[in-house]
Amino acid sequence: MAAGSSGGDGKLCSKSEGDSGFLGLRPTSVDPALRRRRRGPRNKKRGWRRLAQEPLGLEVDQFLEDVRLQERTSGGLVSEAPDEKLFFLDTGLKDRELNKKRTKGQKRSLLLKKPLRVDLILENTSKIPAPKDVLAHQVPNAKKLKRKEQLWEKLAKQGEVPRDVRRAQARLLNPPVPKAKPGPQDTVERPFYDLWAKNNPLERPLAGQDTFFLEQTKKKGVKRPLHLHTKPSQAPAVEVTPAGASYNPTFEDHQNLLWAAHEVELQRQKEAERLERQLALPSTEQVATQESTFKEMCQGLLEDSDEEGEPGEGQDKGPEAGGDQIRGDQTEGAKASAMPALLAAVEKKTERQRQREKAARMLRIQQAAVRAARLRHQELFRLRGIKAQVAQRLAELARRRERRQVQRLAEADRPRRLGRLKYQAPDIDVQLSSELSGSLRTLKPEGNILRDRFKSFQRRNMIEPRERAKFKRKYKVKLVEKRAFREIQ
């Protein structure tokens, strides 16, 4: 098929068909050399539109796509391929006669040698060779290794060899003695010992060693805490649901489960009502309005302005105010004159007075010591009472210890307070009487297995109670109206 067969203009095809060596595989393939190029500016918008509408760029893309197709299918351009690659000699009669002469075993062996259709689909049908991976042929530190090889070649001429070669030669001259493998008899005769016992043979060399040596040099293992293998709660991992949660329960069991769910809802409703009563406004007070709020804010401002706005009141009461000021000055002067008199009244103590005070002080100390000795002597006769008090105190401590133990055992199955949130029991999965079904096929599922396991972890004190994190946007959402939408409006 000629390259220009798809075109209708014979003048274009007659002259350039012999010169062009392009041979297309598709009916729409067109050689760009057969088309006359249209002149015109391409840096203007009119040129862009023409290039988009005219098939100049489209023909180039089709030409390149056809070239890529020929390279993938035939390994190169069809126009450049030799005749032996394009044509073959049909010897169909000889092949049919050869197939008739073959036996079933030969045909089966040929079928087994033929690749499967699945493998043919997965094979790479492209004739284009894969690009060479440059990184696969690169050697790290190639220049350094090359210089080292040149150095050892130079030293080998002088009779020196690398250390690895010298060690290999020494091992060949003096081969190591092979170790005797223990036989089954040796394994039977070897004594058994407890690996985890304190006196096992592995830990005998470490007996009596320094702690620093065991921790730093021998890397002594970390001592495990005693509560590592103890369960945080004695509650079972999987609780058996009540009989009323069955898909076909009895009437009594289902009513008991409904009553339990009803009690939970009543308790929740009472808590909500109690919270509303606590947050409700007292009946004696009124709701604050804008006017009352303004009055409360201006409560002290009006009094201050009244006091500042009447400066003549002090002047009207001039004589009386002056008399009060004079009396205050007189009292202050009297107090100031009385202070030196009090200081003069307190005279310095004589030596005799100091001795008397010291003797009285020593007498008080001796009397206190005699009184303490007498009390200690009297306590010897109170040994029976002291023993009774000690026994009573020990009995009280034992009762408290027993009470704490009982309380601890009672709270062993309850969830503890591990975080800032309290544990909230999940809702009871129950179906109403109208939702019950007599078969598993029509049973309506209740609950969630993941939520049930999550609550089980919280109930067994394995994780703290949690709540879903609230999404808080860090930035304000900015609404922008697109220009295209604005032009439509």
Tab-separated table of C-alpha atoms in Angstrom, residues 56-283:
chain	number	residue	atom	x	y	z
A	56	LEU	CA	-0.078	19.592	10.624
A	57	GLY	CA	0.649	18.673	14.236
A	58	LEU	CA	-1.729	15.720	14.013
A	59	GLU	CA	0.139	14.315	11.002
A	60	VAL	CA	3.458	14.583	12.846
A	61	ASP	CA	2.008	12.712	15.830
A	62	GLN	CA	0.563	10.045	13.570
A	63	PHE	CA	3.882	9.697	11.768
A	64	LEU	CA	5.805	9.287	15.038
A	65	GLU	CA	3.211	6.866	16.392
A	66	ASP	CA	3.466	4.775	13.199
A	67	VAL	CA	7.255	4.739	13.509
A	68	ARG	CA	6.994	3.555	17.132
A	69	LEU	CA	4.471	0.880	16.117
A	70	GLN	CA	6.798	-0.456	13.403
A	71	GLU	CA	9.725	-0.505	15.846
A	72	ARG	CA	7.676	-2.440	18.392
A	73	THR	CA	6.251	-5.000	15.967
A	74	SER	CA	9.058	-5.540	13.451
A	75	GLY	CA	12.100	-4.153	15.247
A	76	GLY	CA	12.579	-1.271	12.795
A	77	LEU	CA	11.048	0.542	9.829
A	78	VAL	CA	9.415	-1.677	7.206
A	79	SER	CA	10.926	0.385	4.400
A	80	GLU	CA	14.433	-0.395	5.683
A	81	ALA	CA	13.833	-4.130	6.269
A	82	PRO	CA	15.328	-6.657	3.774
A	83	ASP	CA	13.166	-8.852	1.564
A	84	GLU	CA	14.065	-12.044	3.468
A	85	LYS	CA	12.491	-10.534	6.593
A	86	LEU	CA	9.313	-9.439	4.879
A	87	PHE	CA	8.627	-12.467	2.637
A	88	PHE	CA	8.804	-16.211	3.178
A	89	LEU	CA	8.435	-19.342	1.023
A	90	ASP	CA	5.177	-21.216	1.536
A	91	THR	CA	5.755	-25.010	1.765
A	92	GLY	CA	2.346	-25.924	3.120
A	93	LEU	CA	2.023	-29.322	1.328
A	94	LYS	CA	5.281	-30.653	2.767
A	95	ASP	CA	4.280	-29.531	6.284
A	96	ARG	CA	0.889	-31.250	6.002
A	97	GLU	CA	2.492	-34.485	4.796
A	98	LEU	CA	4.982	-34.297	7.678
A	99	ASN	CA	2.163	-33.792	10.177
A	100	LYS	CA	0.311	-36.843	8.802
A	101	LYS	CA	3.399	-39.031	9.241
A	102	ARG	CA	3.864	-38.061	12.929
A	103	THR	CA	2.514	-40.371	15.601
A	104	LYS	CA	0.376	-39.356	18.598
A	105	GLY	CA	3.372	-39.484	20.929
A	106	GLN	CA	5.351	-37.107	18.718
A	107	LYS	CA	2.402	-34.729	18.453
A	108	ARG	CA	1.946	-34.799	22.239
A	109	SER	CA	5.631	-34.008	22.806
A	110	LEU	CA	5.360	-31.080	20.368
A	111	LEU	CA	2.299	-29.800	22.238
A	112	LEU	CA	4.169	-30.015	25.525
A	113	LYS	CA	7.052	-28.018	24.059
A	114	LYS	CA	4.678	-25.341	22.825
A	115	PRO	CA	4.434	-22.485	25.362
A	116	LEU	CA	1.131	-21.851	27.105
A	117	ARG	CA	-1.185	-19.064	26.131
A	118	VAL	CA	-0.775	-17.494	29.587
A	119	ASP	CA	2.994	-17.322	29.157
A	120	LEU	CA	2.640	-15.875	25.653
A	121	ILE	CA	0.395	-13.088	27.001
A	122	LEU	CA	2.948	-12.209	29.695
A	123	GLU	CA	5.879	-12.186	27.240
A	124	ASN	CA	7.335	-8.926	26.014
A	125	THR	CA	6.252	-8.591	22.382
A	126	SER	CA	8.170	-5.399	21.764
A	127	LYS	CA	11.167	-5.726	19.462
A	128	ILE	CA	12.766	-2.609	20.921
A	129	PRO	CA	15.693	-3.573	23.195
A	130	ALA	CA	15.486	-2.437	26.796
A	131	PRO	CA	17.541	0.656	27.615
A	132	LYS	CA	20.888	-0.044	29.160
A	133	ASP	CA	20.943	0.356	32.917
A	134	VAL	CA	23.977	2.505	33.560
A	135	LEU	CA	23.754	2.109	37.323
A	136	ALA	CA	23.950	-1.678	37.028
A	137	HIS	CA	27.365	-1.428	35.347
A	138	GLN	CA	28.758	1.131	37.749
A	139	VAL	CA	31.015	-0.079	40.546
A	140	PRO	CA	31.306	2.013	43.705
A	141	ASN	CA	34.820	3.320	44.322
A	142	ALA	CA	35.915	1.979	40.943
A	143	LYS	CA	38.881	4.351	40.634
A	144	LYS	CA	40.079	3.528	44.130
A	145	LEU	CA	39.808	-0.225	43.513
A	146	LYS	CA	41.598	0.136	40.188
A	147	ARG	CA	44.474	2.010	41.828
A	148	LYS	CA	44.650	-0.670	44.535
A	149	GLU	CA	44.809	-3.441	41.926
A	150	GLN	CA	47.588	-1.641	40.107
A	151	LEU	CA	49.458	-1.258	43.394
A	152	TRP	CA	49.181	-4.981	44.227
A	153	GLU	CA	50.249	-5.900	40.725
A	154	LYS	CA	53.330	-3.774	41.207
A	155	LEU	CA	53.985	-5.332	44.638
A	156	ALA	CA	53.363	-8.862	43.268
A	157	LYS	CA	56.216	-8.322	40.819
A	158	GLN	CA	58.397	-7.516	43.828
A	159	GLY	CA	57.269	-10.685	45.644
A	160	GLU	CA	54.729	-9.190	48.084
A	161	VAL	CA	51.165	-10.498	48.335
A	162	PRO	CA	48.143	-9.198	50.281
A	163	ARG	CA	47.393	-10.355	53.799
A	164	ASP	CA	44.343	-12.394	52.745
A	165	VAL	CA	46.456	-14.317	50.257
A	166	ARG	CA	49.148	-14.919	52.888
A	167	ARG	CA	46.550	-16.263	55.332
A	168	ALA	CA	45.070	-18.550	52.661
A	169	GLN	CA	48.536	-19.896	51.843
A	170	ALA	CA	49.237	-20.474	55.552
A	171	ARG	CA	45.960	-22.385	55.926
A	172	LEU	CA	46.922	-24.566	52.961
A	173	LEU	CA	50.337	-25.312	54.462
A	174	ASN	CA	48.961	-25.890	57.986
A	175	PRO	CA	45.348	-27.017	57.659
A	176	PRO	CA	43.269	-26.782	60.885
A	177	VAL	CA	42.467	-29.937	62.767
A	178	PRO	CA	38.867	-30.957	62.047
A	179	LYS	CA	36.634	-30.996	65.089
A	180	ALA	CA	35.146	-34.343	65.981
A	181	LYS	CA	31.369	-34.252	65.690
A	182	PRO	CA	29.570	-35.607	68.752
A	183	GLY	CA	27.897	-38.922	68.057
A	184	PRO	CA	24.572	-40.104	69.387
A	185	GLN	CA	26.299	-41.944	72.258
A	186	ASP	CA	27.937	-38.704	73.435
A	187	THR	CA	24.582	-36.931	73.350
A	188	VAL	CA	22.999	-39.616	75.532
A	189	GLU	CA	25.842	-39.565	78.058
A	190	ARG	CA	25.759	-35.748	78.382
A	191	PRO	CA	24.094	-34.797	81.691
A	192	PHE	CA	20.856	-32.852	81.653
A	193	TYR	CA	20.348	-29.672	83.649
A	194	ASP	CA	17.664	-27.058	84.185
A	195	LEU	CA	18.345	-24.040	81.970
A	196	TRP	CA	16.430	-21.661	84.261
A	197	ALA	CA	17.887	-22.934	87.559
A	198	LYS	CA	20.269	-20.709	89.502
A	199	ASN	CA	23.051	-23.326	89.609
A	200	ASN	CA	23.058	-24.311	85.918
A	201	PRO	CA	26.502	-24.846	84.280
A	202	LEU	CA	26.120	-21.799	82.034
A	203	GLU	CA	26.020	-19.359	84.944
A	204	ARG	CA	28.732	-20.966	87.093
A	205	PRO	CA	31.563	-18.884	85.533
A	206	LEU	CA	29.586	-15.723	86.364
A	207	ALA	CA	29.116	-16.606	90.032
A	208	GLY	CA	30.725	-14.079	92.383
A	209	GLN	CA	31.515	-11.567	89.639
A	210	ASP	CA	31.191	-7.835	90.081
A	211	THR	CA	27.824	-6.253	89.280
A	212	PHE	CA	29.423	-3.678	86.984
A	213	PHE	CA	31.178	-6.499	85.093
A	214	LEU	CA	27.914	-8.402	84.697
A	215	GLU	CA	25.938	-5.328	83.536
A	216	GLN	CA	28.500	-3.705	81.223
A	217	THR	CA	30.816	-6.486	79.992
A	218	LYS	CA	28.553	-9.537	80.011
A	219	LYS	CA	25.434	-7.461	79.246
A	220	LYS	CA	23.339	-8.785	82.069
A	221	GLY	CA	19.649	-8.952	81.205
A	222	VAL	CA	17.173	-6.532	82.688
A	223	LYS	CA	15.395	-7.891	85.735
A	224	ARG	CA	11.751	-8.370	84.986
A	225	PRO	CA	9.234	-6.933	87.441
A	226	LEU	CA	7.161	-9.285	89.529
A	227	HIS	CA	3.860	-8.016	88.152
A	228	LEU	CA	4.868	-8.628	84.524
A	229	HIS	CA	2.944	-11.873	84.185
A	230	THR	CA	0.050	-10.936	86.454
A	231	LYS	CA	-3.192	-9.945	84.820
A	232	PRO	CA	-4.404	-6.394	85.499
A	233	SER	CA	-7.937	-7.695	86.050
A	234	GLN	CA	-9.552	-11.004	86.878
A	235	ALA	CA	-12.487	-10.300	84.570
A	236	PRO	CA	-12.888	-12.824	81.737
A	237	ALA	CA	-11.776	-11.778	78.270
A	238	VAL	CA	-15.073	-12.848	76.698
A	239	GLU	CA	-18.223	-12.488	78.764
A	240	VAL	CA	-21.090	-14.847	78.140
A	241	THR	CA	-24.149	-12.895	77.069
A	242	PRO	CA	-27.371	-13.467	79.041
A	243	ALA	CA	-29.847	-16.061	77.859
A	244	GLY	CA	-32.280	-13.361	76.731
A	245	ALA	CA	-29.859	-12.280	73.951
A	246	SER	CA	-30.360	-15.574	72.092
A	247	TYR	CA	-31.990	-15.545	68.672
A	248	ASN	CA	-34.800	-17.723	70.040
A	249	PRO	CA	-34.989	-17.001	73.811
A	250	THR	CA	-37.641	-17.991	76.271
A	251	PHE	CA	-40.226	-15.442	77.349
A	252	GLU	CA	-38.836	-15.056	80.906
A	253	ASP	CA	-35.227	-14.627	79.792
A	254	HIS	CA	-36.145	-12.054	77.162
A	255	GLN	CA	-38.277	-10.077	79.627
A	256	ASN	CA	-35.440	-10.067	82.185
A	257	LEU	CA	-33.038	-8.692	79.570
A	258	LEU	CA	-35.557	-6.030	78.546
A	259	TRP	CA	-35.992	-5.062	82.213
A	260	ALA	CA	-32.200	-4.698	82.641
A	261	ALA	CA	-31.982	-2.483	79.538
A	262	HIS	CA	-34.972	-0.476	80.827
A	263	GLU	CA	-33.245	0.108	84.178
A	264	VAL	CA	-30.138	1.366	82.404
A	265	GLU	CA	-32.169	3.848	80.380
A	266	LEU	CA	-34.043	5.030	83.523
A	267	GLN	CA	-30.740	5.631	85.324
A	268	ARG	CA	-29.419	7.580	82.344
A	269	GLN	CA	-32.594	9.675	82.233
A	270	LYS	CA	-32.347	10.418	85.972
A	271	GLU	CA	-28.743	11.587	85.553
A	272	ALA	CA	-29.769	13.926	82.730
A	273	GLU	CA	-32.652	15.355	84.815
A	274	ARG	CA	-30.380	15.863	87.832
A	275	LEU	CA	-27.891	17.732	85.648
A	276	GLU	CA	-30.670	19.943	84.300
A	277	ARG	CA	-31.847	20.739	87.833
A	278	GLN	CA	-28.352	21.682	88.909
A	279	LEU	CA	-27.835	23.932	85.891
A	280	ALA	CA	-31.297	25.478	86.015
A	281	LEU	CA	-31.718	29.088	87.181
A	282	PRO	CA	-33.081	29.447	90.745
A	283	SER	CA	-36.755	30.396	90.952
